[in-house]
CSV table of C-alpha atoms in Angstrom, one decimal:
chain,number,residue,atom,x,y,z
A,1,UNK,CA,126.1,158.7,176.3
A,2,UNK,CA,128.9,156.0,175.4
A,3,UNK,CA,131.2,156.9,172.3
A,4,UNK,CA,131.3,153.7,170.5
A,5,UNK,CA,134.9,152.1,170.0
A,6,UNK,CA,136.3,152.9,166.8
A,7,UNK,CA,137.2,148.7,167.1
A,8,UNK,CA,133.9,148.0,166.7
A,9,UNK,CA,133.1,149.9,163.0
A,10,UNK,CA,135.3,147.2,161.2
A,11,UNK,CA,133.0,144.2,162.9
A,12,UNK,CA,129.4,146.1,161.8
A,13,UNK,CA,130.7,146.4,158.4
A,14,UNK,CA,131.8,142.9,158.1
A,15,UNK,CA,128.6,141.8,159.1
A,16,UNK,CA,126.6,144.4,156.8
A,17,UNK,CA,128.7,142.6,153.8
A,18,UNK,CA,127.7,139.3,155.7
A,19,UNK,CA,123.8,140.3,155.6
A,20,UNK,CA,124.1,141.3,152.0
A,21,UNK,CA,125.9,138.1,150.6
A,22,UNK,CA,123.4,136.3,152.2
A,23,UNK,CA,120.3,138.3,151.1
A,24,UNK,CA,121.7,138.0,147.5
A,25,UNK,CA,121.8,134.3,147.8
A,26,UNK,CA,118.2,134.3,149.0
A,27,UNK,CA,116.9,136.2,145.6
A,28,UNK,CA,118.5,134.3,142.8
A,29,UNK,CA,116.1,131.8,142.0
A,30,UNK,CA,116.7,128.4,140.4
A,31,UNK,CA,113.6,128.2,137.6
A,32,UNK,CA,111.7,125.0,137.1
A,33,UNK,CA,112.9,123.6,133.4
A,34,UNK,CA,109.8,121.9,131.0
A,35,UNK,CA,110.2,119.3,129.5
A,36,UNK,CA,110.8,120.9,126.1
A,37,UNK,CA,113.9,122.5,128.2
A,38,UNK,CA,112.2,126.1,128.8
A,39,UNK,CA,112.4,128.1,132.0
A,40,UNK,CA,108.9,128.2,133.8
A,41,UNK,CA,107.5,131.5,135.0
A,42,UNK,CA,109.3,133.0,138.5
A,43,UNK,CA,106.3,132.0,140.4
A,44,UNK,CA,107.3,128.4,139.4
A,45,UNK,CA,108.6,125.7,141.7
A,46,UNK,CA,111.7,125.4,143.0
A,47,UNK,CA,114.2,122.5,141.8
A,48,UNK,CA,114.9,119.8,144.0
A,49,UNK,CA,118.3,120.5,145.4
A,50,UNK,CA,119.0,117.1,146.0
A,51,UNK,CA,122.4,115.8,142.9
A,52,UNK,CA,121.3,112.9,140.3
A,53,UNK,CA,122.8,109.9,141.0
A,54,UNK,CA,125.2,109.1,137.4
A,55,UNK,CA,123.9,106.5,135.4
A,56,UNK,CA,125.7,103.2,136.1
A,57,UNK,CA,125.8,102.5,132.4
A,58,UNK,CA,127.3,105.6,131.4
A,59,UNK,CA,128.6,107.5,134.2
A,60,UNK,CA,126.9,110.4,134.1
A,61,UNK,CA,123.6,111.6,134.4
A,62,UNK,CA,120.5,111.3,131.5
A,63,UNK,CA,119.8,113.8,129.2
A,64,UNK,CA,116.9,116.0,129.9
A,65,UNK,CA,114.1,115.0,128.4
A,66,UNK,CA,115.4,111.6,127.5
A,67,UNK,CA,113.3,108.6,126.3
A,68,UNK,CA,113.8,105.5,125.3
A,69,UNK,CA,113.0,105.0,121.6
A,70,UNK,CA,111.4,101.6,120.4
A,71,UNK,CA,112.8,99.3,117.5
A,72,UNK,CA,111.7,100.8,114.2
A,73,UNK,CA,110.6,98.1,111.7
A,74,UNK,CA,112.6,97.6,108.4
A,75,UNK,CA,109.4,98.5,106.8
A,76,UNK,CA,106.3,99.4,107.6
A,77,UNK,CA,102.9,101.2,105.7
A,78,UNK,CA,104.3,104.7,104.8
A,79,UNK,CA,107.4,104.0,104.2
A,80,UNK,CA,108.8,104.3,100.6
A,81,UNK,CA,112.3,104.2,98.5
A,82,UNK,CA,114.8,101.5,97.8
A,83,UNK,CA,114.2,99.3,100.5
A,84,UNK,CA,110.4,99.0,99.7
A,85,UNK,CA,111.1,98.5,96.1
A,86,UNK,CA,113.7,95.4,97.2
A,87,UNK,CA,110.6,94.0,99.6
A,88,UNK,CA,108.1,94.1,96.8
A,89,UNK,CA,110.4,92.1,94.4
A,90,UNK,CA,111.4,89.7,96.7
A,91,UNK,CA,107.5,89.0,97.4
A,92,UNK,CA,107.2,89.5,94.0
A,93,UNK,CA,109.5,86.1,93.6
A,94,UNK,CA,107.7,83.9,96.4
A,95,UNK,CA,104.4,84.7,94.2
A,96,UNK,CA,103.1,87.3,97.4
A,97,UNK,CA,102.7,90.8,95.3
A,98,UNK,CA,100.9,90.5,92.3
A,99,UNK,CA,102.2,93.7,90.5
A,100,UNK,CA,105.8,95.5,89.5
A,101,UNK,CA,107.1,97.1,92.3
A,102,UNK,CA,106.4,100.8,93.2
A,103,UNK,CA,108.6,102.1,96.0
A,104,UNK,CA,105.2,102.8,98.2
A,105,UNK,CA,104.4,100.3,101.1
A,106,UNK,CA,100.3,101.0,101.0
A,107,UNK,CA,97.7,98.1,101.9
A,108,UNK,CA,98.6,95.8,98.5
A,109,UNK,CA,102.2,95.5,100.1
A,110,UNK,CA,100.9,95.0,103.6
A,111,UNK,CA,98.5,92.3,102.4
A,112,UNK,CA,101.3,90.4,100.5
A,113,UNK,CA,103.7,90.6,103.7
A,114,UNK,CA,100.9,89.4,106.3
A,115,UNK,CA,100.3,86.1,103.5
A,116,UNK,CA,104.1,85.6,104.0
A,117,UNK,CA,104.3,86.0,107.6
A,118,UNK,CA,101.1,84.0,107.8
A,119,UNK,CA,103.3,80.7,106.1
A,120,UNK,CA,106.5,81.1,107.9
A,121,UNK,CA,104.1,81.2,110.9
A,122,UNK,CA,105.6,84.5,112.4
A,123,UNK,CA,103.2,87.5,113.7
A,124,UNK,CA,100.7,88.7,111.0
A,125,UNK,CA,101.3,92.3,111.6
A,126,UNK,CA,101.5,93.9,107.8
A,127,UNK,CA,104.7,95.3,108.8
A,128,UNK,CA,108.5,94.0,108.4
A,129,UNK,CA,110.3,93.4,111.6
A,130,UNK,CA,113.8,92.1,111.4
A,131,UNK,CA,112.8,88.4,111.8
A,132,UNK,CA,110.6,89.0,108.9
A,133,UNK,CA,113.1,90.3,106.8
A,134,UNK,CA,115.5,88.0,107.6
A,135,UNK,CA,113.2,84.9,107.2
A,136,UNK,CA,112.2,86.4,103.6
A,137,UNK,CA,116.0,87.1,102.3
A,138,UNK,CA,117.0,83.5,103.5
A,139,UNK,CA,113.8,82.4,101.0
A,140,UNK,CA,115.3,84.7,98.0
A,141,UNK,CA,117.8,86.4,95.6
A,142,UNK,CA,119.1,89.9,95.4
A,143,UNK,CA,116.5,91.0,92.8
A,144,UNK,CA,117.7,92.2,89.6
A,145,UNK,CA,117.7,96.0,87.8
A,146,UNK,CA,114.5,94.5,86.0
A,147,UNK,CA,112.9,93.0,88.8
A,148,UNK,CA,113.3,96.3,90.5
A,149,UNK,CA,111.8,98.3,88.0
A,150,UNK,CA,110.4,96.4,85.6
A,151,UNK,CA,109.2,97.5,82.0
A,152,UNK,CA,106.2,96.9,82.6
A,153,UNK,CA,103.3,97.9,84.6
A,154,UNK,CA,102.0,94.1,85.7
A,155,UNK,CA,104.2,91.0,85.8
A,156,UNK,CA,104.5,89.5,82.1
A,157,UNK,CA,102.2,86.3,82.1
A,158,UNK,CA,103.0,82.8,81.6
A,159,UNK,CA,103.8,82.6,77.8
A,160,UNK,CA,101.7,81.3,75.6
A,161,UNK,CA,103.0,77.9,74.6
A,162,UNK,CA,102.6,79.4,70.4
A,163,UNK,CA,105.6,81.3,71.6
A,164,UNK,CA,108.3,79.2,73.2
A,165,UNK,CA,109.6,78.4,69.8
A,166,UNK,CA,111.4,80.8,67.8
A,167,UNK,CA,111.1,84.8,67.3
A,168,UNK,CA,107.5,86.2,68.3
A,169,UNK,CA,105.6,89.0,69.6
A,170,UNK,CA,103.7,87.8,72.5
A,171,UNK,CA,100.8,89.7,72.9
A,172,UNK,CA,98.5,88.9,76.0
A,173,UNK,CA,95.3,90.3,76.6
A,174,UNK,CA,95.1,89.6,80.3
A,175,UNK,CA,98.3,90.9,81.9
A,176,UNK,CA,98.5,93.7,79.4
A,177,UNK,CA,102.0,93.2,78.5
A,178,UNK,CA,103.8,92.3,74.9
A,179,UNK,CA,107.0,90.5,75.3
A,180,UNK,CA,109.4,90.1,72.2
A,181,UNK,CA,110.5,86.1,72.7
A,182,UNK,CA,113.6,84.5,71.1
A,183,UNK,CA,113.6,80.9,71.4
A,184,UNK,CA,111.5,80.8,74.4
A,185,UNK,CA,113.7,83.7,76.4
A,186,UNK,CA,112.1,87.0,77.0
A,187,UNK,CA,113.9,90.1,75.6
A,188,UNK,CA,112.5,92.8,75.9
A,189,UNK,CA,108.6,93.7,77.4
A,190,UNK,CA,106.2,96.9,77.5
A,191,UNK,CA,102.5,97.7,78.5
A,192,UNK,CA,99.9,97.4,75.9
A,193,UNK,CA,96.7,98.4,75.4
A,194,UNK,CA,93.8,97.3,72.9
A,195,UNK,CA,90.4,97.7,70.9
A,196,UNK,CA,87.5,98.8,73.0
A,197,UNK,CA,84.4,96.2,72.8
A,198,UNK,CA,83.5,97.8,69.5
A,199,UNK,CA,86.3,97.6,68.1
A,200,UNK,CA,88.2,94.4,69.8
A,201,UNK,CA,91.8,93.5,68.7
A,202,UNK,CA,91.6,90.5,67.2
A,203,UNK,CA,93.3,86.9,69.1
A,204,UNK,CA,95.0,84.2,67.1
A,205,UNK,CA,98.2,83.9,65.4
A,206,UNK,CA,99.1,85.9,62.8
A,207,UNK,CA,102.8,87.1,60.8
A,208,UNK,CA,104.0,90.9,60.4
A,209,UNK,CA,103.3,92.0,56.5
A,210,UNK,CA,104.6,95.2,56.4
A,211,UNK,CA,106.4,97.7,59.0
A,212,UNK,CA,105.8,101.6,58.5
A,213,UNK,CA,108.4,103.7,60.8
A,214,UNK,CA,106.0,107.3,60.4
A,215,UNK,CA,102.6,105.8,59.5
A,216,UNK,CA,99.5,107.8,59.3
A,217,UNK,CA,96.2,106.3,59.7
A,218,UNK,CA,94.6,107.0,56.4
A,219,UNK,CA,91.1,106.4,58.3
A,220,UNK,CA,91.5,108.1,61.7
A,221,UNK,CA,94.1,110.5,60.3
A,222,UNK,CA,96.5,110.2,63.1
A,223,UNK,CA,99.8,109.3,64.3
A,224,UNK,CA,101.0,105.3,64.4
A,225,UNK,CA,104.8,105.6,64.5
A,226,UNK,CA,107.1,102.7,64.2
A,227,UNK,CA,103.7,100.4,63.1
A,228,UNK,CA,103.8,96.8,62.6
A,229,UNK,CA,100.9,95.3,60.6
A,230,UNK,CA,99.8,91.8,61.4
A,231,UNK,CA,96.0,91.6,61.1
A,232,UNK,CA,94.8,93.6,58.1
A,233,UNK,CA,94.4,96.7,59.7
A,234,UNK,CA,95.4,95.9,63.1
A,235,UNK,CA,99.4,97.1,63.7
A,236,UNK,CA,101.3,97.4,66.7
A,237,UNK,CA,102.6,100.9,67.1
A,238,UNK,CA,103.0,104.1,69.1
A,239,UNK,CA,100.7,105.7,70.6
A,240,UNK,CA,101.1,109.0,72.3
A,241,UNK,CA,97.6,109.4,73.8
A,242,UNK,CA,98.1,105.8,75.8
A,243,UNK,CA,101.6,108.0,76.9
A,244,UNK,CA,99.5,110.4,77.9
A,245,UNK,CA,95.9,109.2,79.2
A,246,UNK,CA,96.9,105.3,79.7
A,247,UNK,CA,94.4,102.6,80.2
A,248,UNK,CA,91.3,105.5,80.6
A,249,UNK,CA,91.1,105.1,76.6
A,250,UNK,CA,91.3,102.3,74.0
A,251,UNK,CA,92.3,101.8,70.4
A,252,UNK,CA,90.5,100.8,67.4
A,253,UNK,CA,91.7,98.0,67.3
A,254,UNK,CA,95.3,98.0,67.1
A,255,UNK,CA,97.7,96.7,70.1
A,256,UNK,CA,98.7,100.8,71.0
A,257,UNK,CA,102.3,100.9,73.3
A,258,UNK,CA,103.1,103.9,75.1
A,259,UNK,CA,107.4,103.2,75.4
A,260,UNK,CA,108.1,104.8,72.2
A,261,UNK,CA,111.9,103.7,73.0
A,262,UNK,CA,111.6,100.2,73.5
A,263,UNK,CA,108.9,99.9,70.6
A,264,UNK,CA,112.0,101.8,68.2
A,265,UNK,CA,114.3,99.2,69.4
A,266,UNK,CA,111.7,96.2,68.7
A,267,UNK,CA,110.9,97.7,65.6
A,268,UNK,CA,114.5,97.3,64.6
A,269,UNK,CA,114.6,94.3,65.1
A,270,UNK,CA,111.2,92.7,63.5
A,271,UNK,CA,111.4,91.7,59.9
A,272,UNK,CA,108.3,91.0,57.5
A,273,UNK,CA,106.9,87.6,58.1
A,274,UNK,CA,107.9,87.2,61.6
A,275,UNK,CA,104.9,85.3,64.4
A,276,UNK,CA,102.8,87.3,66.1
A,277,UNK,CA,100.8,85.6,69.3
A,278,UNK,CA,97.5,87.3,70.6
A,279,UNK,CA,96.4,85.6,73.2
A,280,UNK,CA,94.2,85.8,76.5
């Protein structure tokens, strides 16, 4: 039996460390990533071994996972805050939405935008691209802090013509609204409400005969603060359950407003004898 070279050890140990390096490589397997970046299970597929070409627009390779996102409209039904509020006004001024803006694009605001789209002859979608929007700021101004949030809960009506002339409290029946007018300019406005069928608030033109800053109704027994009689009876004033319950009750009679601030302010400045126009 030949004795083995003691040359010969170095070379089978090298090759051992050779056959281990090697066996190592074998068992440490790439895992497959998901899309939401995970490792799959062990049993998973391999990883294509192959590099990425770099992107010729960056120079390096995409992102995992990355997808290109589309062009988000300016608005659309949804969305709400500042910029919804500026769209409502400035349909608001082309005659488009019918009531005070609200922050909230629902159907009312995509109904107002498809009537505008529809006469600048651009897609009637109900939603505001940026050739929308630019085609309805070129047609408007930068709405004001009223327009934005005006006092009122519908737009004030045309005046009647009873109070161009003048200091009056214009009182209209359909858009709900008093305005206090000085010489045909609109100073101040808040929502009203009125008499219930039984008890209508009278229409016509009347005068203020006496003001009462903490009346008492000595029928009803409750609270008209800051009342302005014009109609026997029949005042302007406070009234905390229109505050509270708005149009889902009526008064008897009486034009009720539920802005106890404004009405203190208009209350200041309304003397005896001074108009007051109820109209439709």
């Amino acid at each position: 039996m030949r004795r083995k070279s003691k040359s010969a050890r170095p070379l089978a140990g090298a090759a051992l460390l050779v056959a281990l390096v090697v066996m190592a490589g074998v068992g440490c397997r790439p895992v497959t990533v998901t899309d939401a970046g995970v490792g799959a299970s062990p049993g998973g597929r391999y990883l294509p071994t192959t590099p990425v070409a770099p992107s010729r627009t960056h120079g390096r390779p995409p992102s995992p996972g990355h997808r290109s996102r589309p062009h988000r409209p300016v608005a659309a039904p949804g969305y709400q805050g500042a910029r919804v509020r500026e769209l409502q006004a400035r349909l608001t001024q082309l005659g488009f939405f019918g009531r005070s803006p609200t922050g909230y694009y629902g159907p009312v605001t995509a109904t107002a935008v498809r009537a505008f789209q529809k006469r600048q002859k651009l897609p009637r979608t109900g939603t505001v691209p940026s050739a929308t929007w630019r085609a309805l700021r070129a047609r408007t101004h930068a709405p004001s802090r009223d327009e934005l949030r005006p006092p009122t809960s519908l737009p004030i009506g045309r005046p009647d013509r009873r109070c161009l002339t003048g200091r009056v409290i214009c009182i209209s029946k359909k858009s709900r609204t008093l305005a206090w007018m000085v010489n045909g300019t609109v100073v101040s406005a808040m929502d009203v409400r009125f008499g219930s069928q039984f008890t209508p608030t009278r229409e016509g033109t009347f005068h203020v005969t006496f003001k009462s800053r903490r009346h008492v109704s000595t029928i009803y027994h409750t609270a008209m603060p800051y009342a302005m009689f014009f109609s026997g009876g029949q005042a302007v004033h406070y009234s905390a359950d229109f505050a509270a319950r708005g149009y889902r009750g009526a008064s008897h009679g009486c034009v009720n407003v539920r802005d106890g601030r404004r009405l203190a302010a208009l209350f200041g400045q309304v003397r005896s004898g001074t108009r007051v126009v109820v109209h439709r």
